[in-house]
Amino acid sequence: ACIAAYWAAGMSAFDAICHGLTTLSTGGYSTHDASMGWFASPLIEAIAVFFMFLGGVNFTLHFVAFRSRGLGPYRRDPEFQAYAAILAIVSVIGGTLLFASNSYGTAGESYRQATFHFVSFMTSTGYTATAFDRWPGALPLTLILISFIGGCAGSTGGGMKVVRWLLLYNQGVREVKRLVHPAAEIPVRLGAAVIPQRVIDAVWGFCVTYIILFGLMLLLLVGSGLDQVTAFSALATSINNMGPGLGLVVADFTQVNDFAKWVCTIAMLVGRLEVFTLLVLVSPVFWRS
C-alpha cells in the first residue's frame, strides 16, 4: 500500500519501491541525498507520515485490528494512545514555534514540517525534508531527544519504546503516592492490567543499563576528539537507530574518526538488540550454562 501510494503521488516505480520499504521498516534510507526533501511534495510527505506512524505501532495491534475489522483495539491500547498523544503534542508545539519564529512562510508549512520531522525522528525513521538543524531554539535538540522514546513495543521503530516510558511514569506516580500513604498497596497499572513487579524491575534494569552504556560511550566519543554536540547526537542517533544528528553528523558520518565509528557501530547493535540480548553474549553466566 505504501509503495502504491508513493507511485500514485508521483514517485518513479524505483523510488516508490525503495522508499516504501524504508518507510514502513522505519529505516529511513533514501535514493536521494536530500532525502524526502528532494521530492518537494506535501502529498508524498503526508504519505510518509502516515506509514511512518503505522511502522511505529505494535504490529500485533495491527493484526488484532485487522482481525476485528475495526479501530477498537487502537482506542483501547494505552501504549498506542500515549504514542499518538506524544506525537500530536510535540508536532503542535513544534509547528507553533516554527510559525512564531517565521522559519517558514505560512502556518501550514510550519506545521507540515514539524509533523513530518517529529514523526520521522520519534519512529527512528530518520527521513528529513529540510534543514532541521537550523530550526530555532531547542527544536533541533528536541528532535534528537524524542528519538529516545521511540516507537511502540513490537514495532519496527527504535528507541527505548513508549511502553517502557509509560511504566516508568506510572512507577514514579506510585512512589509519590507511597510517600503520602507508606502502608498502601498501590499496583502499577497499564490500562486495566496490573503489571507484575518482575516486569517493573526488568524495565528499571533496562533503562539504567541503557543510560550507563550511553554515558560510557559518550565519554569515549568526546575523548576521541568529537565536540560535545556531535558526540551526543551521533551516539543518540546510533543507539536509537535513527540516522541524522547534529553538528558533524547532521547528514552523514564521513567526518567522524574511525574510533568513533566503531563506538557508534556498537551503539547501533546495542540499541537494535535492546541492550540485554547483546550483553548476555558477553556474560560469563551465559557461557557457563
mmCIF file of C-alpha atoms in Angstrom:
data_model
loop_
_atom_site.group_PDB
_atom_site.id
_atom_site.type_symbol
_atom_site.label_atom_id
_atom_site.label_comp_id
_atom_site.label_asym_id
_atom_site.label_seq_id
_atom_site.Cartn_x
_atom_site.Cartn_y
_atom_site.Cartn_z
ATOM 1 C CA ALA A 1 0.000 0.000 0.000
ATOM 2 C CA CYS A 2 2.831 2.378 0.857
ATOM 3 C CA ILE A 3 4.659 1.649 -2.404
ATOM 4 C CA ALA A 4 1.461 2.102 -4.411
ATOM 5 C CA ALA A 5 0.682 5.384 -2.638
ATOM 6 C CA TYR A 6 4.145 6.777 -3.344
ATOM 7 C CA TRP A 7 3.910 5.771 -7.004
ATOM 8 C CA ALA A 8 0.452 7.331 -7.347
ATOM 9 C CA ALA A 9 1.758 10.539 -5.725
ATOM 10 C CA GLY A 10 4.408 10.985 -8.403
ATOM 11 C CA MET A 11 7.452 8.908 -7.455
ATOM 12 C CA SER A 12 9.046 6.719 -10.084
ATOM 13 C CA ALA A 13 8.490 2.990 -9.624
ATOM 14 C CA PHE A 14 12.072 2.549 -8.415
ATOM 15 C CA ASP A 15 11.813 5.394 -5.878
ATOM 16 C CA ALA A 16 8.404 4.183 -4.725
ATOM 17 C CA ILE A 17 9.693 0.653 -4.047
ATOM 18 C CA CYS A 18 12.832 1.858 -2.242
ATOM 19 C CA HIS A 19 11.025 4.432 -0.105
ATOM 20 C CA GLY A 20 8.088 2.133 0.590
ATOM 21 C CA LEU A 21 10.478 -0.437 2.042
ATOM 22 C CA THR A 22 12.412 2.070 4.144
ATOM 23 C CA THR A 23 9.295 3.905 5.357
ATOM 24 C CA LEU A 24 7.397 1.001 6.862
ATOM 25 C CA SER A 25 10.569 -0.537 8.258
ATOM 26 C CA THR A 26 11.411 2.922 9.698
ATOM 27 C CA GLY A 27 14.835 2.501 8.110
ATOM 28 C CA GLY A 28 14.932 5.940 6.519
ATOM 29 C CA TYR A 29 17.308 5.329 3.627
ATOM 30 C CA SER A 30 16.549 7.330 0.500
ATOM 31 C CA THR A 31 17.686 7.173 -3.099
ATOM 32 C CA HIS A 32 18.496 10.889 -2.914
ATOM 33 C CA ASP A 33 20.966 12.811 -0.738
ATOM 34 C CA ALA A 34 18.240 15.345 0.100
ATOM 35 C CA SER A 35 16.029 12.519 1.411
ATOM 36 C CA MET A 36 12.309 13.350 1.188
ATOM 37 C CA GLY A 37 13.179 16.988 0.580
ATOM 38 C CA TRP A 38 14.233 16.046 -2.959
ATOM 39 C CA PHE A 39 10.610 15.484 -3.997
ATOM 40 C CA ALA A 40 9.346 18.799 -2.531
ATOM 41 C CA SER A 41 5.866 17.285 -2.378
ATOM 42 C CA PRO A 42 3.451 17.819 0.538
ATOM 43 C CA LEU A 43 1.472 14.785 -0.653
ATOM 44 C CA ILE A 44 4.491 12.482 -0.595
ATOM 45 C CA GLU A 45 5.440 13.785 2.851
ATOM 46 C CA ALA A 46 1.884 13.177 4.094
ATOM 47 C CA ILE A 47 2.044 9.579 2.822
ATOM 48 C CA ALA A 48 5.406 9.156 4.555
ATOM 49 C CA VAL A 49 3.990 10.497 7.837
ATOM 50 C CA PHE A 50 1.040 8.095 7.678
ATOM 51 C CA PHE A 51 3.131 4.986 7.048
ATOM 52 C CA MET A 52 5.954 6.009 9.397
ATOM 53 C CA PHE A 53 3.300 6.375 12.066
ATOM 54 C CA LEU A 54 1.967 2.891 11.282
ATOM 55 C CA GLY A 55 5.506 1.486 11.319
ATOM 56 C CA GLY A 56 5.943 2.813 14.856
ATOM 57 C CA VAL A 57 2.830 0.992 16.105
ATOM 58 C CA ASN A 58 2.889 -2.509 17.589
ATOM 59 C CA PHE A 59 2.318 -4.887 14.654
ATOM 60 C CA THR A 60 0.402 -7.271 16.887
ATOM 61 C CA LEU A 61 -2.053 -4.419 17.416
ATOM 62 C CA HIS A 62 -2.344 -4.016 13.637
ATOM 63 C CA PHE A 63 -3.087 -7.735 13.355
ATOM 64 C CA VAL A 64 -5.737 -7.649 16.087
ATOM 65 C CA ALA A 65 -7.369 -4.605 14.481
ATOM 66 C CA PHE A 66 -7.316 -6.347 11.091
ATOM 67 C CA ARG A 67 -8.923 -9.468 12.549
ATOM 68 C CA SER A 68 -11.590 -7.468 14.388
ATOM 69 C CA ARG A 69 -12.196 -5.257 11.324
ATOM 70 C CA GLY A 70 -12.358 -2.129 13.424
ATOM 71 C CA LEU A 71 -10.372 0.581 15.201
ATOM 72 C CA GLY A 72 -11.404 -0.542 18.680
ATOM 73 C CA PRO A 73 -8.060 -2.198 19.534
ATOM 74 C CA TYR A 74 -6.238 1.077 18.851
ATOM 75 C CA ARG A 75 -8.599 3.068 21.060
ATOM 76 C CA ARG A 76 -8.236 0.595 23.927
ATOM 77 C CA ASP A 77 -4.456 0.233 23.846
ATOM 78 C CA PRO A 78 -2.749 2.591 26.361
ATOM 79 C CA GLU A 79 0.618 2.451 24.599
ATOM 80 C CA PHE A 80 -0.906 3.476 21.270
ATOM 81 C CA GLN A 81 -2.830 6.277 22.972
ATOM 82 C CA ALA A 82 0.363 7.613 24.567
ATOM 83 C CA TYR A 83 2.294 7.233 21.300
ATOM 84 C CA ALA A 84 -0.298 9.194 19.315
ATOM 85 C CA ALA A 85 -0.684 11.822 22.038
ATOM 86 C CA ILE A 86 3.058 12.483 22.302
ATOM 87 C CA LEU A 87 3.394 12.905 18.538
ATOM 88 C CA ALA A 88 0.366 15.196 18.378
ATOM 89 C CA ILE A 89 1.597 17.404 21.228
ATOM 90 C CA VAL A 90 5.183 17.823 20.026
ATOM 91 C CA SER A 91 4.037 18.419 16.440
ATOM 92 C CA VAL A 92 1.669 21.191 17.508
ATOM 93 C CA ILE A 93 4.262 22.788 19.779
ATOM 94 C CA GLY A 94 6.965 22.499 17.131
ATOM 95 C CA GLY A 95 4.756 23.922 14.397
ATOM 96 C CA THR A 96 3.721 26.817 16.626
ATOM 97 C CA LEU A 97 7.342 27.692 17.441
ATOM 98 C CA LEU A 98 8.356 27.481 13.777
ATOM 99 C CA PHE A 99 5.497 29.746 12.760
ATOM 100 C CA ALA A 100 6.193 32.210 15.600
ATOM 101 C CA SER A 101 9.859 32.423 14.600
ATOM 102 C CA ASN A 102 8.911 32.938 10.953
ATOM 103 C CA SER A 103 11.070 29.983 9.922
ATOM 104 C CA TYR A 104 8.614 29.202 7.128
ATOM 105 C CA GLY A 105 6.280 31.412 5.184
ATOM 106 C CA THR A 106 2.941 30.086 6.382
ATOM 107 C CA ALA A 107 1.374 28.328 9.320
ATOM 108 C CA GLY A 108 0.538 25.348 7.122
ATOM 109 C CA GLU A 109 4.159 24.898 6.052
ATOM 110 C CA SER A 110 5.365 25.271 9.658
ATOM 111 C CA TYR A 111 3.045 22.580 10.990
ATOM 112 C CA ARG A 112 3.739 20.329 7.997
ATOM 113 C CA GLN A 113 7.491 20.421 8.559
ATOM 114 C CA ALA A 114 7.138 19.968 12.309
ATOM 115 C CA THR A 115 4.789 16.991 11.972
ATOM 116 C CA PHE A 116 6.921 15.286 9.331
ATOM 117 C CA HIS A 117 10.160 15.580 11.280
ATOM 118 C CA PHE A 118 8.789 14.735 14.713
ATOM 119 C CA VAL A 119 7.112 11.591 13.341
ATOM 120 C CA SER A 120 10.293 10.732 11.434
ATOM 121 C CA PHE A 121 12.553 11.158 14.458
ATOM 122 C CA MET A 122 10.320 9.579 17.107
ATOM 123 C CA THR A 123 9.752 6.481 14.980
ATOM 124 C CA SER A 124 13.535 6.434 14.306
ATOM 125 C CA THR A 125 12.909 6.536 10.545
ATOM 126 C CA GLY A 126 15.292 9.449 10.026
ATOM 127 C CA TYR A 127 13.837 10.974 6.864
ATOM 128 C CA THR A 128 14.432 14.714 6.513
ATOM 129 C CA ALA A 129 12.770 17.284 4.275
ATOM 130 C CA THR A 130 14.501 20.494 5.305
ATOM 131 C CA ALA A 131 17.485 21.815 7.282
ATOM 132 C CA PHE A 132 16.081 20.905 10.693
ATOM 133 C CA ASP A 133 19.395 21.697 12.393
ATOM 134 C CA ARG A 134 18.760 25.382 11.645
ATOM 135 C CA TRP A 135 15.440 25.435 13.456
ATOM 136 C CA PRO A 136 15.247 27.998 16.273
ATOM 137 C CA GLY A 137 15.793 27.419 19.970
ATOM 138 C CA ALA A 138 15.682 23.919 21.375
ATOM 139 C CA LEU A 139 13.741 22.340 18.490
ATOM 140 C CA PRO A 140 16.734 20.527 16.903
ATOM 141 C CA LEU A 141 17.708 19.061 20.280
ATOM 142 C CA THR A 142 14.078 18.114 20.938
ATOM 143 C CA LEU A 143 14.072 16.095 17.721
ATOM 144 C CA ILE A 144 17.114 14.168 18.931
ATOM 145 C CA LEU A 145 15.719 13.655 22.432
ATOM 146 C CA ILE A 146 12.350 12.379 21.226
ATOM 147 C CA SER A 147 14.145 9.538 19.459
ATOM 148 C CA PHE A 148 14.863 8.129 22.936
ATOM 149 C CA ILE A 149 11.118 7.495 23.344
ATOM 150 C CA GLY A 150 10.933 5.640 20.046
ATOM 151 C CA GLY A 151 8.051 3.601 18.713
ATOM 152 C CA CYS A 152 5.787 1.086 20.403
ATOM 153 C CA ALA A 153 6.957 -2.333 21.533
ATOM 154 C CA GLY A 154 6.582 -4.826 18.690
ATOM 155 C CA SER A 155 7.068 -2.132 16.041
ATOM 156 C CA THR A 156 9.866 -1.546 13.563
ATOM 157 C CA GLY A 157 10.848 1.636 15.450
ATOM 158 C CA GLY A 158 13.938 2.057 17.598
ATOM 159 C CA GLY A 159 14.437 3.924 20.864
ATOM 160 C CA MET A 160 13.523 2.747 24.346
ATOM 161 C CA LYS A 161 9.860 2.159 23.390
ATOM 162 C CA VAL A 162 6.776 4.008 24.559
ATOM 163 C CA VAL A 163 5.565 1.257 26.878
ATOM 164 C CA ARG A 164 8.742 1.428 28.987
ATOM 165 C CA TRP A 165 8.344 5.180 29.425
ATOM 166 C CA LEU A 166 4.698 4.644 30.382
ATOM 167 C CA LEU A 167 5.669 2.106 33.025
ATOM 168 C CA LEU A 168 8.402 4.384 34.380
ATOM 169 C CA TYR A 169 5.911 7.240 34.607
ATOM 170 C CA ASN A 170 3.330 5.075 36.385
ATOM 171 C CA GLN A 171 6.015 3.785 38.744
ATOM 172 C CA GLY A 172 7.016 7.370 39.538
ATOM 173 C CA VAL A 173 3.406 8.264 40.280
ATOM 174 C CA ARG A 174 3.154 5.241 42.573
ATOM 175 C CA GLU A 175 6.260 6.294 44.529
ATOM 176 C CA VAL A 176 4.822 9.778 45.064
ATOM 177 C CA LYS A 177 1.601 8.218 46.409
ATOM 178 C CA ARG A 178 3.640 5.944 48.680
ATOM 179 C CA LEU A 179 5.260 8.956 50.278
ATOM 180 C CA VAL A 180 1.809 10.125 51.302
ATOM 181 C CA HIS A 181 0.496 6.646 52.164
ATOM 182 C CA PRO A 182 3.539 4.496 53.119
ATOM 183 C CA ALA A 183 1.471 1.438 54.087
ATOM 184 C CA ALA A 184 -0.702 1.424 50.977
ATOM 185 C CA GLU A 185 -0.512 -1.386 48.425
ATOM 186 C CA ILE A 186 -0.587 0.502 45.124
ATOM 187 C CA PRO A 187 -0.177 -1.579 41.961
ATOM 188 C CA VAL A 188 1.327 -0.261 38.754
ATOM 189 C CA ARG A 189 -1.257 -0.445 36.010
ATOM 190 C CA LEU A 190 -1.126 -0.210 32.246
ATOM 191 C CA GLY A 191 -4.678 0.465 31.233
ATOM 192 C CA ALA A 192 -6.767 -2.026 33.195
ATOM 193 C CA ALA A 193 -3.938 -4.549 33.591
ATOM 194 C CA VAL A 194 -1.872 -4.794 36.773
ATOM 195 C CA ILE A 195 1.804 -5.081 35.890
ATOM 196 C CA PRO A 196 3.824 -7.700 37.841
ATOM 197 C CA GLN A 197 6.727 -6.376 39.904
ATOM 198 C CA ARG A 198 9.084 -8.603 37.883
ATOM 199 C CA VAL A 199 8.218 -6.607 34.747
ATOM 200 C CA ILE A 200 8.748 -3.299 36.565
ATOM 201 C CA ASP A 201 12.164 -4.493 37.757
ATOM 202 C CA ALA A 202 13.079 -5.506 34.191
ATOM 203 C CA VAL A 203 12.103 -2.077 32.872
ATOM 204 C CA TRP A 204 14.163 -0.310 35.531
ATOM 205 C CA GLY A 205 17.112 -2.579 34.811
ATOM 206 C CA PHE A 206 16.851 -1.904 31.074
ATOM 207 C CA CYS A 207 16.671 1.880 31.499
ATOM 208 C CA VAL A 208 19.548 2.052 33.988
ATOM 209 C CA THR A 209 21.747 -0.134 31.789
ATOM 210 C CA TYR A 210 20.793 1.950 28.739
ATOM 211 C CA ILE A 211 21.778 5.182 30.490
ATOM 212 C CA ILE A 212 25.054 3.774 31.857
ATOM 213 C CA LEU A 213 26.108 2.457 28.450
ATOM 214 C CA PHE A 214 25.138 5.742 26.827
ATOM 215 C CA GLY A 215 27.243 7.685 29.340
ATOM 216 C CA LEU A 216 30.290 5.448 28.879
ATOM 217 C CA MET A 217 30.121 5.564 25.085
ATOM 218 C CA LEU A 218 29.570 9.326 25.159
ATOM 219 C CA LEU A 219 32.794 9.734 27.130
ATOM 220 C CA LEU A 220 34.599 7.619 24.529
ATOM 221 C CA LEU A 221 33.290 9.767 21.675
ATOM 222 C CA VAL A 222 34.229 13.041 23.359
ATOM 223 C CA GLY A 223 37.614 11.568 24.240
ATOM 224 C CA SER A 224 38.168 10.678 20.579
ATOM 225 C CA GLY A 225 38.077 14.373 19.693
ATOM 226 C CA LEU A 226 34.449 14.991 18.739
ATOM 227 C CA ASP A 227 32.778 18.119 20.049
ATOM 228 C CA GLN A 228 30.039 17.575 22.610
ATOM 229 C CA VAL A 229 27.117 18.360 20.282
ATOM 230 C CA THR A 230 28.376 15.976 17.602
ATOM 231 C CA ALA A 231 29.257 13.277 20.146
ATOM 232 C CA PHE A 232 25.884 13.406 21.893
ATOM 233 C CA SER A 233 23.795 13.440 18.720
ATOM 234 C CA ALA A 234 25.957 10.840 16.957
ATOM 235 C CA LEU A 235 25.543 8.445 19.874
ATOM 236 C CA ALA A 236 21.832 9.224 20.269
ATOM 237 C CA THR A 237 21.100 8.646 16.597
ATOM 238 C CA SER A 238 23.142 5.422 16.650
ATOM 239 C CA ILE A 239 21.769 3.788 19.791
ATOM 240 C CA ASN A 240 18.219 4.782 18.800
ATOM 241 C CA ASN A 241 18.780 3.537 15.231
ATOM 242 C CA MET A 242 17.654 6.798 13.679
ATOM 243 C CA GLY A 243 20.215 8.271 11.250
ATOM 244 C CA PRO A 244 20.577 12.071 11.186
ATOM 245 C CA GLY A 245 22.118 14.035 14.033
ATOM 246 C CA LEU A 246 23.546 17.458 14.772
ATOM 247 C CA GLY A 247 26.962 19.008 14.305
ATOM 248 C CA LEU A 248 29.238 16.976 12.044
ATOM 249 C CA VAL A 249 26.690 14.150 11.680
ATOM 250 C CA VAL A 250 23.727 16.192 10.519
ATOM 251 C CA ALA A 251 23.906 14.483 7.113
ATOM 252 C CA ASP A 252 26.330 11.558 7.438
ATOM 253 C CA PHE A 253 29.294 10.184 9.410
ATOM 254 C CA THR A 254 32.027 10.891 6.849
ATOM 255 C CA GLN A 255 33.691 13.461 9.131
ATOM 256 C CA VAL A 256 33.734 11.157 12.151
ATOM 257 C CA ASN A 257 37.020 9.455 13.061
ATOM 258 C CA ASP A 258 37.384 5.672 12.828
ATOM 259 C CA PHE A 259 37.378 5.045 16.573
ATOM 260 C CA ALA A 260 34.118 6.969 16.962
ATOM 261 C CA LYS A 261 32.620 4.992 14.080
ATOM 262 C CA TRP A 262 33.397 1.744 15.927
ATOM 263 C CA VAL A 263 31.781 3.070 19.098
ATOM 264 C CA CYS A 264 28.677 4.106 17.140
ATOM 265 C CA THR A 265 28.609 0.702 15.425
ATOM 266 C CA ILE A 266 28.458 -0.994 18.820
ATOM 267 C CA ALA A 267 25.806 1.510 19.904
ATOM 268 C CA MET A 268 23.666 0.598 16.893
ATOM 269 C CA LEU A 269 23.856 -3.073 17.817
ATOM 270 C CA VAL A 270 23.093 -2.339 21.478
ATOM 271 C CA GLY A 271 20.062 -0.258 20.524
ATOM 272 C CA ARG A 272 18.675 -2.622 17.909
ATOM 273 C CA LEU A 273 19.065 -5.692 20.124
ATOM 274 C CA GLU A 274 17.686 -3.754 23.117
ATOM 275 C CA VAL A 275 20.780 -3.970 25.333
ATOM 276 C CA PHE A 276 20.359 -7.266 27.186
ATOM 277 C CA THR A 277 20.363 -9.503 24.117
ATOM 278 C CA LEU A 278 23.853 -8.275 23.272
ATOM 279 C CA LEU A 279 25.121 -8.108 26.849
ATOM 280 C CA VAL A 280 24.123 -11.708 27.535
ATOM 281 C CA LEU A 281 26.542 -12.844 24.812
ATOM 282 C CA VAL A 282 29.475 -11.395 26.762
ATOM 283 C CA SER A 283 28.193 -12.604 30.109
ATOM 284 C CA PRO A 284 30.217 -15.438 31.762
ATOM 285 C CA VAL A 285 26.945 -16.868 33.102
ATOM 286 C CA PHE A 286 25.741 -17.454 29.533
ATOM 287 C CA TRP A 287 28.837 -19.408 28.545
ATOM 288 C CA ARG A 288 28.844 -21.486 31.755
ATOM 289 C CA SER A 289 25.200 -22.509 31.376
#
